[in-house]
């Protein structure tokens, strides 16, 4: 009875997996995507149970966008070191220091931080959302590298926070140079969470959804991928006639790898661990997410 498909059918569950999940989880998921894709799927699904294969802030986001449904995170240890760098109190202090600024929260934040923010963004829509805001001054939390990337792409004044993703921030410029030498002709694409110095050496800076599209559409047969290793599995699977190389061994997120098939079975069987957001936080956090979806879809 501990069969995943049996429990999934019994619970009428949908399984969502982030692009950074281990291969065996990507293979069993109903849907796979970046934070924006999965947020939209969570908002639209009518499944009563959502198993979120990713990290905690993503399951919280699904819980915010799919009220009334049970959102399960198979392993509660799956956190995000970037999201952990900023708290709701930090956001209140920033607002007091910059009262005319809009607070833009990367989706990699807790629900409590989202509740203190004006709008959320993902790496896929950040430039579009920030450009459409009426405020000229933007507080961007928590990823400093993505904030600097935004500052370069808009005329706005962007105040950044000193957070970063350990996996992306550790990629070095010399690794890009080595990749170019070892794979001449390959198209090098990197995530905006890498340092500005690394981003400047790449052919394109884009989120994981953008990388999936580039790999499908571009004429090159070889790509160097500057984001977490899990995406390389998806790219190879979807483009068997093309070659993909991971830019750096540092592009490995340990907490993304906590999900296991047996953990999913247990979660479905026990309907736990369930991720819920307290009502006093949920309403305000959902407003910041809804505003993002309006600006992205509109
Ligand atoms: S890859 Fe980085 S930003 Fe993404 S979940 Fe892991 S620690 Fe957080």
PDB file of C-alpha atoms and ligand atoms in Angstrom:
ATOM      1  CA  UNK A   1       0.000   0.000   0.000  1.00  0.00           C
ATOM      2  CA  UNK A   2       3.037   2.246   0.356  1.00  0.00           C
ATOM      3  CA  UNK A   3       2.918   2.839  -3.356  1.00  0.00           C
ATOM      4  CA  UNK A   4       3.253   6.408  -4.463  1.00  0.00           C
ATOM      5  CA  UNK A   5       0.709   6.255  -7.272  1.00  0.00           C
ATOM      6  CA  UNK A   6      -1.844   4.563  -5.006  1.00  0.00           C
ATOM      7  CA  UNK A   7      -1.536   7.218  -2.323  1.00  0.00           C
ATOM      8  CA  UNK A   8      -1.486   9.986  -4.883  1.00  0.00           C
ATOM      9  CA  UNK A   9      -4.756   8.734  -6.407  1.00  0.00           C
ATOM     10  CA  UNK A  10      -6.338   8.228  -3.012  1.00  0.00           C
ATOM     11  CA  UNK A  11      -5.493  11.808  -1.980  1.00  0.00           C
ATOM     12  CA  UNK A  12      -6.279  13.234  -5.443  1.00  0.00           C
ATOM     13  CA  UNK A  13      -2.956  14.985  -5.125  1.00  0.00           C
ATOM     14  CA  UNK A  14      -0.852  16.892  -7.599  1.00  0.00           C
ATOM     15  CA  UNK A  15       2.945  16.726  -7.349  1.00  0.00           C
ATOM     16  CA  UNK A  16       4.870  19.895  -8.248  1.00  0.00           C
ATOM     17  CA  UNK A  17       8.657  19.837  -8.542  1.00  0.00           C
ATOM     18  CA  UNK A  18      11.112  22.688  -8.830  1.00  0.00           C
ATOM     19  CA  UNK A  19      13.749  22.551 -11.563  1.00  0.00           C
ATOM     20  CA  UNK A  20      16.453  22.004  -8.919  1.00  0.00           C
ATOM     21  CA  UNK A  21      14.961  18.756  -7.572  1.00  0.00           C
ATOM     22  CA  UNK A  22      16.824  15.424  -7.912  1.00  0.00           C
ATOM     23  CA  UNK A  23      16.255  13.519 -11.186  1.00  0.00           C
ATOM     24  CA  UNK A  24      14.032  10.825  -9.650  1.00  0.00           C
ATOM     25  CA  UNK A  25      11.714  13.511  -8.245  1.00  0.00           C
ATOM     26  CA  UNK A  26      11.575  15.410 -11.531  1.00  0.00           C
ATOM     27  CA  UNK A  27      10.622  12.133 -13.238  1.00  0.00           C
ATOM     28  CA  UNK A  28       7.668  11.391 -10.956  1.00  0.00           C
ATOM     29  CA  UNK A  29       6.241  14.934 -10.748  1.00  0.00           C
ATOM     30  CA  UNK A  30       3.073  15.987 -12.576  1.00  0.00           C
ATOM     31  CA  UNK A  31       4.512  19.411 -13.271  1.00  0.00           C
ATOM     32  CA  UNK A  32       7.975  20.848 -13.150  1.00  0.00           C
ATOM     33  CA  UNK A  33       9.037  24.457 -13.367  1.00  0.00           C
ATOM     34  CA  UNK A  34      10.602  27.559 -11.906  1.00  0.00           C
ATOM     35  CA  UNK A  35       9.134  29.497  -8.981  1.00  0.00           C
ATOM     36  CA  UNK A  36       6.805  31.476 -11.240  1.00  0.00           C
ATOM     37  CA  UNK A  37       5.482  28.423 -13.121  1.00  0.00           C
ATOM     38  CA  UNK A  38       4.844  26.577  -9.878  1.00  0.00           C
ATOM     39  CA  UNK A  39       3.165  29.603  -8.234  1.00  0.00           C
ATOM     40  CA  UNK A  40       0.770  29.842 -11.181  1.00  0.00           C
ATOM     41  CA  UNK A  41       0.092  26.099 -11.113  1.00  0.00           C
ATOM     42  CA  UNK A  42      -0.621  26.196  -7.382  1.00  0.00           C
ATOM     43  CA  UNK A  43      -3.036  29.097  -7.877  1.00  0.00           C
ATOM     44  CA  UNK A  44      -4.917  27.266 -10.644  1.00  0.00           C
ATOM     45  CA  UNK A  45      -5.003  23.642  -9.544  1.00  0.00           C
ATOM     46  CA  UNK A  46      -8.216  22.232  -8.120  1.00  0.00           C
ATOM     47  CA  UNK A  47      -6.424  19.263  -6.538  1.00  0.00           C
ATOM     48  CA  UNK A  48      -7.215  19.174  -2.792  1.00  0.00           C
ATOM     49  CA  UNK A  49      -3.643  18.131  -1.951  1.00  0.00           C
ATOM     50  CA  UNK A  50      -0.455  19.671  -3.358  1.00  0.00           C
ATOM     51  CA  UNK A  51       2.855  17.899  -2.715  1.00  0.00           C
ATOM     52  CA  UNK A  52       5.487  20.550  -3.135  1.00  0.00           C
ATOM     53  CA  UNK A  53       8.916  19.178  -4.007  1.00  0.00           C
ATOM     54  CA  UNK A  54      11.120  22.160  -3.396  1.00  0.00           C
ATOM     55  CA  UNK A  55      11.997  24.261  -0.368  1.00  0.00           C
ATOM     56  CA  UNK A  56       9.940  25.789   2.424  1.00  0.00           C
ATOM     57  CA  UNK A  57       9.288  29.279   1.021  1.00  0.00           C
ATOM     58  CA  UNK A  58       7.931  27.663  -2.161  1.00  0.00           C
ATOM     59  CA  UNK A  59       5.474  25.512  -0.207  1.00  0.00           C
ATOM     60  CA  UNK A  60       4.413  28.607   1.751  1.00  0.00           C
ATOM     61  CA  UNK A  61       3.825  30.421  -1.529  1.00  0.00           C
ATOM     62  CA  UNK A  62       1.674  27.538  -2.771  1.00  0.00           C
ATOM     63  CA  UNK A  63      -0.284  27.612   0.510  1.00  0.00           C
ATOM     64  CA  UNK A  64      -0.888  31.351   0.057  1.00  0.00           C
ATOM     65  CA  UNK A  65      -2.064  30.967  -3.533  1.00  0.00           C
ATOM     66  CA  UNK A  66      -4.146  27.837  -2.972  1.00  0.00           C
ATOM     67  CA  UNK A  67      -6.132  28.545   0.207  1.00  0.00           C
ATOM     68  CA  UNK A  68      -8.141  25.635   1.524  1.00  0.00           C
ATOM     69  CA  UNK A  69      -5.872  23.025  -0.023  1.00  0.00           C
ATOM     70  CA  UNK A  70      -3.347  20.945   1.894  1.00  0.00           C
ATOM     71  CA  UNK A  71       0.210  21.822   0.857  1.00  0.00           C
ATOM     72  CA  UNK A  72       2.714  19.151   1.871  1.00  0.00           C
ATOM     73  CA  UNK A  73       6.488  19.596   2.020  1.00  0.00           C
ATOM     74  CA  UNK A  74       7.923  16.063   2.284  1.00  0.00           C
ATOM     75  CA  UNK A  75      10.929  17.131   4.377  1.00  0.00           C
ATOM     76  CA  UNK A  76      10.716  20.187   6.638  1.00  0.00           C
ATOM     77  CA  UNK A  77      14.507  20.534   6.671  1.00  0.00           C
ATOM     78  CA  UNK A  78      14.283  21.831   3.107  1.00  0.00           C
ATOM     79  CA  UNK A  79      14.940  25.511   3.698  1.00  0.00           C
ATOM     80  CA  UNK A  80      16.661  28.228   1.686  1.00  0.00           C
ATOM     81  CA  UNK A  81      19.793  29.908   3.032  1.00  0.00           C
ATOM     82  CA  UNK A  82      19.017  32.981   0.918  1.00  0.00           C
ATOM     83  CA  UNK A  83      15.479  33.370   2.294  1.00  0.00           C
ATOM     84  CA  UNK A  84      16.894  33.046   5.812  1.00  0.00           C
ATOM     85  CA  UNK A  85      19.041  36.196   5.427  1.00  0.00           C
ATOM     86  CA  UNK A  86      16.148  38.642   5.901  1.00  0.00           C
ATOM     87  CA  UNK A  87      13.383  38.945   8.508  1.00  0.00           C
ATOM     88  CA  UNK A  88      10.138  40.917   8.753  1.00  0.00           C
ATOM     89  CA  UNK A  89      11.819  43.231  11.293  1.00  0.00           C
ATOM     90  CA  UNK A  90      14.627  43.923   8.788  1.00  0.00           C
ATOM     91  CA  UNK A  91      12.046  44.994   6.209  1.00  0.00           C
ATOM     92  CA  UNK A  92      10.338  47.343   8.693  1.00  0.00           C
ATOM     93  CA  UNK A  93      13.716  48.966   9.454  1.00  0.00           C
ATOM     94  CA  UNK A  94      14.483  49.405   5.745  1.00  0.00           C
ATOM     95  CA  UNK A  95      11.078  51.027   5.207  1.00  0.00           C
ATOM     96  CA  UNK A  96      11.712  53.459   8.054  1.00  0.00           C
ATOM     97  CA  UNK A  97      15.047  54.421   6.468  1.00  0.00           C
ATOM     98  CA  UNK A  98      13.612  54.786   2.929  1.00  0.00           C
ATOM     99  CA  UNK A  99       9.963  55.861   3.332  1.00  0.00           C
ATOM    100  CA  UNK A 100       9.424  56.705  -0.366  1.00  0.00           C
ATOM    101  CA  UNK A 101      10.714  53.376  -1.658  1.00  0.00           C
ATOM    102  CA  UNK A 102       8.648  50.395  -2.788  1.00  0.00           C
ATOM    103  CA  UNK A 103       9.682  47.141  -1.113  1.00  0.00           C
ATOM    104  CA  UNK A 104      10.159  44.407  -3.710  1.00  0.00           C
ATOM    105  CA  UNK A 105      10.623  40.914  -2.267  1.00  0.00           C
ATOM    106  CA  UNK A 106      12.188  38.121  -4.260  1.00  0.00           C
ATOM    107  CA  UNK A 107       9.939  35.073  -4.044  1.00  0.00           C
ATOM    108  CA  UNK A 108      12.776  33.440  -2.062  1.00  0.00           C
ATOM    109  CA  UNK A 109      11.512  34.974   1.194  1.00  0.00           C
ATOM    110  CA  UNK A 110       9.330  33.794   4.052  1.00  0.00           C
ATOM    111  CA  UNK A 111       5.614  34.616   4.110  1.00  0.00           C
ATOM    112  CA  UNK A 112       6.308  36.973   7.052  1.00  0.00           C
ATOM    113  CA  UNK A 113       8.738  38.958   4.872  1.00  0.00           C
ATOM    114  CA  UNK A 114       6.335  38.962   1.915  1.00  0.00           C
ATOM    115  CA  UNK A 115       3.664  40.373   4.255  1.00  0.00           C
ATOM    116  CA  UNK A 116       5.869  43.443   4.876  1.00  0.00           C
ATOM    117  CA  UNK A 117       6.517  43.957   1.156  1.00  0.00           C
ATOM    118  CA  UNK A 118       4.640  45.760  -1.627  1.00  0.00           C
ATOM    119  CA  UNK A 119       5.153  43.205  -4.360  1.00  0.00           C
ATOM    120  CA  UNK A 120       6.976  39.931  -4.993  1.00  0.00           C
ATOM    121  CA  UNK A 121       9.068  38.981  -8.006  1.00  0.00           C
ATOM    122  CA  UNK A 122      10.775  35.899  -9.375  1.00  0.00           C
ATOM    123  CA  UNK A 123      13.953  35.933 -11.440  1.00  0.00           C
ATOM    124  CA  UNK A 124      11.712  35.464 -14.503  1.00  0.00           C
ATOM    125  CA  UNK A 125       9.624  38.612 -14.024  1.00  0.00           C
ATOM    126  CA  UNK A 126      11.750  40.864 -11.770  1.00  0.00           C
ATOM    127  CA  UNK A 127      12.780  43.388 -14.437  1.00  0.00           C
ATOM    128  CA  UNK A 128       9.249  43.663 -15.806  1.00  0.00           C
ATOM    129  CA  UNK A 129       7.636  44.097 -12.383  1.00  0.00           C
ATOM    130  CA  UNK A 130      10.206  46.606 -11.097  1.00  0.00           C
ATOM    131  CA  UNK A 131       9.984  48.673 -14.319  1.00  0.00           C
ATOM    132  CA  UNK A 132       6.192  48.872 -14.017  1.00  0.00           C
ATOM    133  CA  UNK A 133       6.190  50.247 -10.450  1.00  0.00           C
ATOM    134  CA  UNK A 134       5.481  53.997 -10.067  1.00  0.00           C
ATOM    135  CA  UNK A 135       8.140  54.460  -7.357  1.00  0.00           C
ATOM    136  CA  UNK A 136      11.595  55.619  -8.459  1.00  0.00           C
ATOM    137  CA  UNK A 137      13.249  54.144  -5.393  1.00  0.00           C
ATOM    138  CA  UNK A 138      13.176  50.375  -4.870  1.00  0.00           C
ATOM    139  CA  UNK A 139      14.242  48.331  -1.849  1.00  0.00           C
ATOM    140  CA  UNK A 140      15.081  44.898  -3.223  1.00  0.00           C
ATOM    141  CA  UNK A 141      15.420  41.976  -0.808  1.00  0.00           C
ATOM    142  CA  UNK A 142      17.202  39.688  -0.169  1.00  0.00           C
ATOM    143  CA  UNK A 143      19.539  38.723  -3.071  1.00  0.00           C
ATOM    144  CA  UNK A 144      22.179  41.398  -3.607  1.00  0.00           C
ATOM    145  CA  UNK A 145      23.358  39.986  -6.944  1.00  0.00           C
ATOM    146  CA  UNK A 146      19.848  39.946  -8.405  1.00  0.00           C
ATOM    147  CA  UNK A 147      19.323  43.472  -7.008  1.00  0.00           C
ATOM    148  CA  UNK A 148      22.451  44.691  -8.799  1.00  0.00           C
ATOM    149  CA  UNK A 149      21.299  42.992 -11.994  1.00  0.00           C
ATOM    150  CA  UNK A 150      17.970  44.872 -11.675  1.00  0.00           C
ATOM    151  CA  UNK A 151      19.766  48.147 -11.012  1.00  0.00           C
ATOM    152  CA  UNK A 152      21.597  47.680 -14.317  1.00  0.00           C
ATOM    153  CA  UNK A 153      18.362  46.992 -16.202  1.00  0.00           C
ATOM    154  CA  UNK A 154      16.196  49.878 -14.975  1.00  0.00           C
ATOM    155  CA  UNK A 155      16.595  53.620 -14.456  1.00  0.00           C
ATOM    156  CA  UNK A 156      15.412  53.240 -10.848  1.00  0.00           C
ATOM    157  CA  UNK A 157      17.481  53.582  -7.739  1.00  0.00           C
ATOM    158  CA  UNK A 158      17.753  50.088  -6.263  1.00  0.00           C
ATOM    159  CA  UNK A 159      18.676  49.655  -2.590  1.00  0.00           C
ATOM    160  CA  UNK A 160      19.961  46.119  -2.100  1.00  0.00           C
ATOM    161  CA  UNK A 161      20.230  43.785   0.878  1.00  0.00           C
ATOM    162  CA  UNK A 162      23.333  41.790   1.705  1.00  0.00           C
ATOM    163  CA  UNK A 163      21.911  38.308   1.054  1.00  0.00           C
ATOM    164  CA  UNK A 164      23.009  35.723  -1.451  1.00  0.00           C
ATOM    165  CA  UNK A 165      22.486  32.149  -2.515  1.00  0.00           C
ATOM    166  CA  UNK A 166      25.575  30.223  -1.501  1.00  0.00           C
ATOM    167  CA  UNK A 167      25.429  27.936  -4.527  1.00  0.00           C
ATOM    168  CA  UNK A 168      25.178  30.703  -7.126  1.00  0.00           C
ATOM    169  CA  UNK A 169      27.352  33.259  -5.381  1.00  0.00           C
ATOM    170  CA  UNK A 170      30.334  30.908  -5.245  1.00  0.00           C
ATOM    171  CA  UNK A 171      30.684  30.606  -9.014  1.00  0.00           C
ATOM    172  CA  UNK A 172      33.983  32.233 -10.035  1.00  0.00           C
ATOM    173  CA  UNK A 173      34.942  34.287 -13.071  1.00  0.00           C
ATOM    174  CA  UNK A 174      37.816  31.912 -13.879  1.00  0.00           C
ATOM    175  CA  UNK A 175      35.285  29.051 -14.143  1.00  0.00           C
ATOM    176  CA  UNK A 176      33.499  30.941 -16.940  1.00  0.00           C
ATOM    177  CA  UNK A 177      36.821  31.519 -18.709  1.00  0.00           C
ATOM    178  CA  UNK A 178      37.716  27.831 -18.379  1.00  0.00           C
ATOM    179  CA  UNK A 179      34.293  26.809 -19.723  1.00  0.00           C
ATOM    180  CA  UNK A 180      34.750  29.084 -22.740  1.00  0.00           C
ATOM    181  CA  UNK A 181      38.161  27.592 -23.433  1.00  0.00           C
ATOM    182  CA  UNK A 182      37.030  23.978 -22.970  1.00  0.00           C
ATOM    183  CA  UNK A 183      33.744  24.361 -24.861  1.00  0.00           C
ATOM    184  CA  UNK A 184      34.368  26.884 -27.650  1.00  0.00           C
ATOM    185  CA  UNK A 185      31.115  27.603 -29.449  1.00  0.00           C
ATOM    186  CA  UNK A 186      28.967  26.734 -26.429  1.00  0.00           C
ATOM    187  CA  UNK A 187      26.336  29.253 -25.335  1.00  0.00           C
ATOM    188  CA  UNK A 188      26.932  30.289 -21.718  1.00  0.00           C
ATOM    189  CA  UNK A 189      23.845  31.199 -19.715  1.00  0.00           C
ATOM    190  CA  UNK A 190      23.842  32.109 -16.021  1.00  0.00           C
ATOM    191  CA  UNK A 191      21.223  32.829 -13.363  1.00  0.00           C
ATOM    192  CA  UNK A 192      21.000  36.427 -12.022  1.00  0.00           C
ATOM    193  CA  UNK A 193      21.887  35.122  -8.536  1.00  0.00           C
ATOM    194  CA  UNK A 194      25.536  34.762  -9.667  1.00  0.00           C
ATOM    195  CA  UNK A 195      27.872  37.688  -8.954  1.00  0.00           C
ATOM    196  CA  UNK A 196      27.846  40.650 -11.379  1.00  0.00           C
ATOM    197  CA  UNK A 197      31.442  39.781 -12.351  1.00  0.00           C
ATOM    198  CA  UNK A 198      30.404  36.284 -13.431  1.00  0.00           C
ATOM    199  CA  UNK A 199      27.238  37.590 -15.130  1.00  0.00           C
ATOM    200  CA  UNK A 200      29.350  40.022 -17.181  1.00  0.00           C
ATOM    201  CA  UNK A 201      31.306  37.102 -18.683  1.00  0.00           C
ATOM    202  CA  UNK A 202      28.227  35.118 -19.787  1.00  0.00           C
ATOM    203  CA  UNK A 203      26.290  35.230 -23.058  1.00  0.00           C
ATOM    204  CA  UNK A 204      22.945  35.557 -21.276  1.00  0.00           C
ATOM    205  CA  UNK A 205      21.593  36.167 -17.769  1.00  0.00           C
ATOM    206  CA  UNK A 206      18.196  34.535 -17.256  1.00  0.00           C
ATOM    207  CA  UNK A 207      16.136  32.453 -14.825  1.00  0.00           C
ATOM    208  CA  UNK A 208      15.656  28.703 -15.142  1.00  0.00           C
ATOM    209  CA  UNK A 209      12.498  29.054 -17.244  1.00  0.00           C
ATOM    210  CA  UNK A 210      14.452  31.265 -19.648  1.00  0.00           C
ATOM    211  CA  UNK A 211      17.213  28.646 -19.807  1.00  0.00           C
ATOM    212  CA  UNK A 212      14.702  25.933 -20.708  1.00  0.00           C
ATOM    213  CA  UNK A 213      13.408  28.076 -23.601  1.00  0.00           C
ATOM    214  CA  UNK A 214      16.907  29.066 -24.778  1.00  0.00           C
ATOM    215  CA  UNK A 215      18.057  25.441 -24.859  1.00  0.00           C
ATOM    216  CA  UNK A 216      15.050  24.514 -26.985  1.00  0.00           C
ATOM    217  CA  UNK A 217      15.161  27.455 -29.386  1.00  0.00           C
ATOM    218  CA  UNK A 218      18.785  28.462 -29.890  1.00  0.00           C
ATOM    219  CA  UNK A 219      20.784  27.061 -32.812  1.00  0.00           C
ATOM    220  CA  UNK A 220      23.807  26.074 -30.674  1.00  0.00           C
ATOM    221  CA  UNK A 221      24.212  22.369 -29.869  1.00  0.00           C
ATOM    222  CA  UNK A 222      26.246  22.957 -26.711  1.00  0.00           C
ATOM    223  CA  UNK A 223      25.426  24.981 -23.591  1.00  0.00           C
ATOM    224  CA  UNK A 224      27.174  25.864 -20.343  1.00  0.00           C
ATOM    225  CA  UNK A 225      24.610  26.149 -17.564  1.00  0.00           C
ATOM    226  CA  UNK A 226      25.215  28.579 -14.696  1.00  0.00           C
ATOM    227  CA  UNK A 227      22.483  27.543 -12.315  1.00  0.00           C
ATOM    228  CA  UNK A 228      21.790  24.720  -9.872  1.00  0.00           C
ATOM    229  CA  UNK A 229      22.728  21.238 -11.129  1.00  0.00           C
ATOM    230  CA  UNK A 230      19.142  19.907 -11.120  1.00  0.00           C
ATOM    231  CA  UNK A 231      18.280  21.959 -14.187  1.00  0.00           C
ATOM    232  CA  UNK A 232      20.972  20.228 -16.243  1.00  0.00           C
ATOM    233  CA  UNK A 233      19.098  16.919 -15.878  1.00  0.00           C
ATOM    234  CA  UNK A 234      15.922  18.498 -17.266  1.00  0.00           C
ATOM    235  CA  UNK A 235      17.776  20.197 -20.131  1.00  0.00           C
ATOM    236  CA  UNK A 236      19.477  16.933 -21.164  1.00  0.00           C
ATOM    237  CA  UNK A 237      16.203  15.033 -20.992  1.00  0.00           C
ATOM    238  CA  UNK A 238      14.293  17.580 -23.083  1.00  0.00           C
ATOM    239  CA  UNK A 239      17.093  18.117 -25.616  1.00  0.00           C
ATOM    240  CA  UNK A 240      18.751  14.718 -26.149  1.00  0.00           C
ATOM    241  CA  UNK A 241      20.549  15.917 -29.291  1.00  0.00           C
ATOM    242  CA  UNK A 242      22.310  18.785 -27.449  1.00  0.00           C
ATOM    243  CA  UNK A 243      25.089  18.865 -24.859  1.00  0.00           C
ATOM    244  CA  UNK A 244      24.938  20.631 -21.486  1.00  0.00           C
ATOM    245  CA  UNK A 245      27.774  21.315 -19.040  1.00  0.00           C
ATOM    246  CA  UNK A 246      27.399  22.578 -15.474  1.00  0.00           C
ATOM    247  CA  UNK A 247      29.432  25.773 -15.103  1.00  0.00           C
ATOM    248  CA  UNK A 248      30.714  25.058 -11.579  1.00  0.00           C
ATOM    249  CA  UNK A 249      30.583  22.230  -9.000  1.00  0.00           C
ATOM    250  CA  UNK A 250      29.458  24.844  -6.450  1.00  0.00           C
ATOM    251  CA  UNK A 251      26.058  24.929  -8.205  1.00  0.00           C
ATOM    252  CA  UNK A 252      24.551  22.387  -5.858  1.00  0.00           C
ATOM    253  CA  UNK A 253      21.813  23.231  -3.346  1.00  0.00           C
ATOM    254  CA  UNK A 254      21.837  20.635  -0.533  1.00  0.00           C
ATOM    255  CA  UNK A 255      18.371  21.452   0.804  1.00  0.00           C
ATOM    256  CA  UNK A 256      16.784  20.956  -2.627  1.00  0.00           C
ATOM    257  CA  UNK A 257      17.961  17.338  -2.436  1.00  0.00           C
ATOM    258  CA  UNK A 258      16.091  16.393   0.742  1.00  0.00           C
ATOM    259  CA  UNK A 259      13.024  15.233  -1.215  1.00  0.00           C
ATOM    260  CA  UNK A 260      12.843  11.459  -1.722  1.00  0.00           C
ATOM    261  CA  UNK A 261      10.146   9.204  -3.233  1.00  0.00           C
ATOM    262  CA  UNK A 262       9.631   7.521   0.149  1.00  0.00           C
ATOM    263  CA  UNK A 263       9.274  10.962   1.778  1.00  0.00           C
ATOM    264  CA  UNK A 264       6.527  11.789  -0.710  1.00  0.00           C
ATOM    265  CA  UNK A 265       4.713   8.519   0.074  1.00  0.00           C
ATOM    266  CA  UNK A 266       4.887   9.262   3.824  1.00  0.00           C
ATOM    267  CA  UNK A 267       3.632  12.808   3.278  1.00  0.00           C
ATOM    268  CA  UNK A 268       0.681  11.556   1.230  1.00  0.00           C
ATOM    269  CA  UNK A 269      -0.128   8.815   3.729  1.00  0.00           C
ATOM    270  CA  UNK A 270       0.092  11.080   6.820  1.00  0.00           C
ATOM    271  CA  UNK A 271      -0.999  14.354   5.139  1.00  0.00           C
ATOM    272  CA  UNK A 272       2.056  15.834   6.858  1.00  0.00           C
ATOM    273  CA  UNK A 273       4.282  17.780   7.109  1.00  0.00           C
ATOM    274  CA  UNK A 274       1.718  20.377   6.046  1.00  0.00           C
ATOM    275  CA  UNK A 275       2.822  23.968   5.462  1.00  0.00           C
ATOM    276  CA  UNK A 276       0.365  26.622   6.625  1.00  0.00           C
ATOM    277  CA  UNK A 277       0.618  30.383   6.960  1.00  0.00           C
ATOM    278  CA  UNK A 278      -1.003  32.115   9.959  1.00  0.00           C
ATOM    279  CA  UNK A 279      -4.018  34.215   8.886  1.00  0.00           C
ATOM    280  CA  UNK A 280      -2.545  37.453  10.294  1.00  0.00           C
ATOM    281  CA  UNK A 281       0.361  37.055   7.849  1.00  0.00           C
ATOM    282  CA  UNK A 282      -1.398  35.310   4.963  1.00  0.00           C
ATOM    283  CA  UNK A 283      -3.671  38.178   3.839  1.00  0.00           C
ATOM    284  CA  UNK A 284      -0.850  40.721   3.449  1.00  0.00           C
ATOM    285  CA  UNK A 285       1.592  38.200   1.959  1.00  0.00           C
ATOM    286  CA  UNK A 286      -1.023  37.150  -0.610  1.00  0.00           C
ATOM    287  CA  UNK A 287      -1.505  40.788  -1.643  1.00  0.00           C
ATOM    288  CA  UNK A 288       2.197  41.046  -2.540  1.00  0.00           C
ATOM    289  CA  UNK A 289       1.951  37.821  -4.568  1.00  0.00           C
ATOM    290  CA  UNK A 290      -1.324  38.839  -6.249  1.00  0.00           C
ATOM    291  CA  UNK A 291       0.224  42.130  -7.294  1.00  0.00           C
ATOM    292  CA  UNK A 292       3.112  40.226  -8.872  1.00  0.00           C
ATOM    293  CA  UNK A 293       0.693  37.979 -10.781  1.00  0.00           C
ATOM    294  CA  UNK A 294      -1.345  40.993 -11.973  1.00  0.00           C
ATOM    295  CA  UNK A 295       1.783  42.785 -13.218  1.00  0.00           C
ATOM    296  CA  UNK A 296       3.100  39.587 -14.837  1.00  0.00           C
ATOM    297  CA  UNK A 297      -0.070  38.437 -16.517  1.00  0.00           C
ATOM    298  CA  UNK A 298      -1.500  41.878 -17.342  1.00  0.00           C
TER     299      UNK A 298
HETATM  300  S1  LIG B   1      19.588  27.260  -4.841  1.00  0.00           S
HETATM  301 FE1  LIG B   1      20.008  29.000  -3.475  1.00  0.00          FE
HETATM  302  S2  LIG B   1      18.217  30.334  -3.656  1.00  0.00           S
HETATM  303 FE2  LIG B   1      17.640  28.294  -4.478  1.00  0.00          FE
HETATM  304  S3  LIG B   1      16.728  27.213  -2.718  1.00  0.00           S
HETATM  305 FE3  LIG B   1      18.917  26.676  -2.763  1.00  0.00          FE
HETATM  306  S4  LIG B   1      19.854  28.194  -1.358  1.00  0.00           S
HETATM  307 FE4  LIG B   1      17.833  28.974  -1.884  1.00  0.00          FE
END
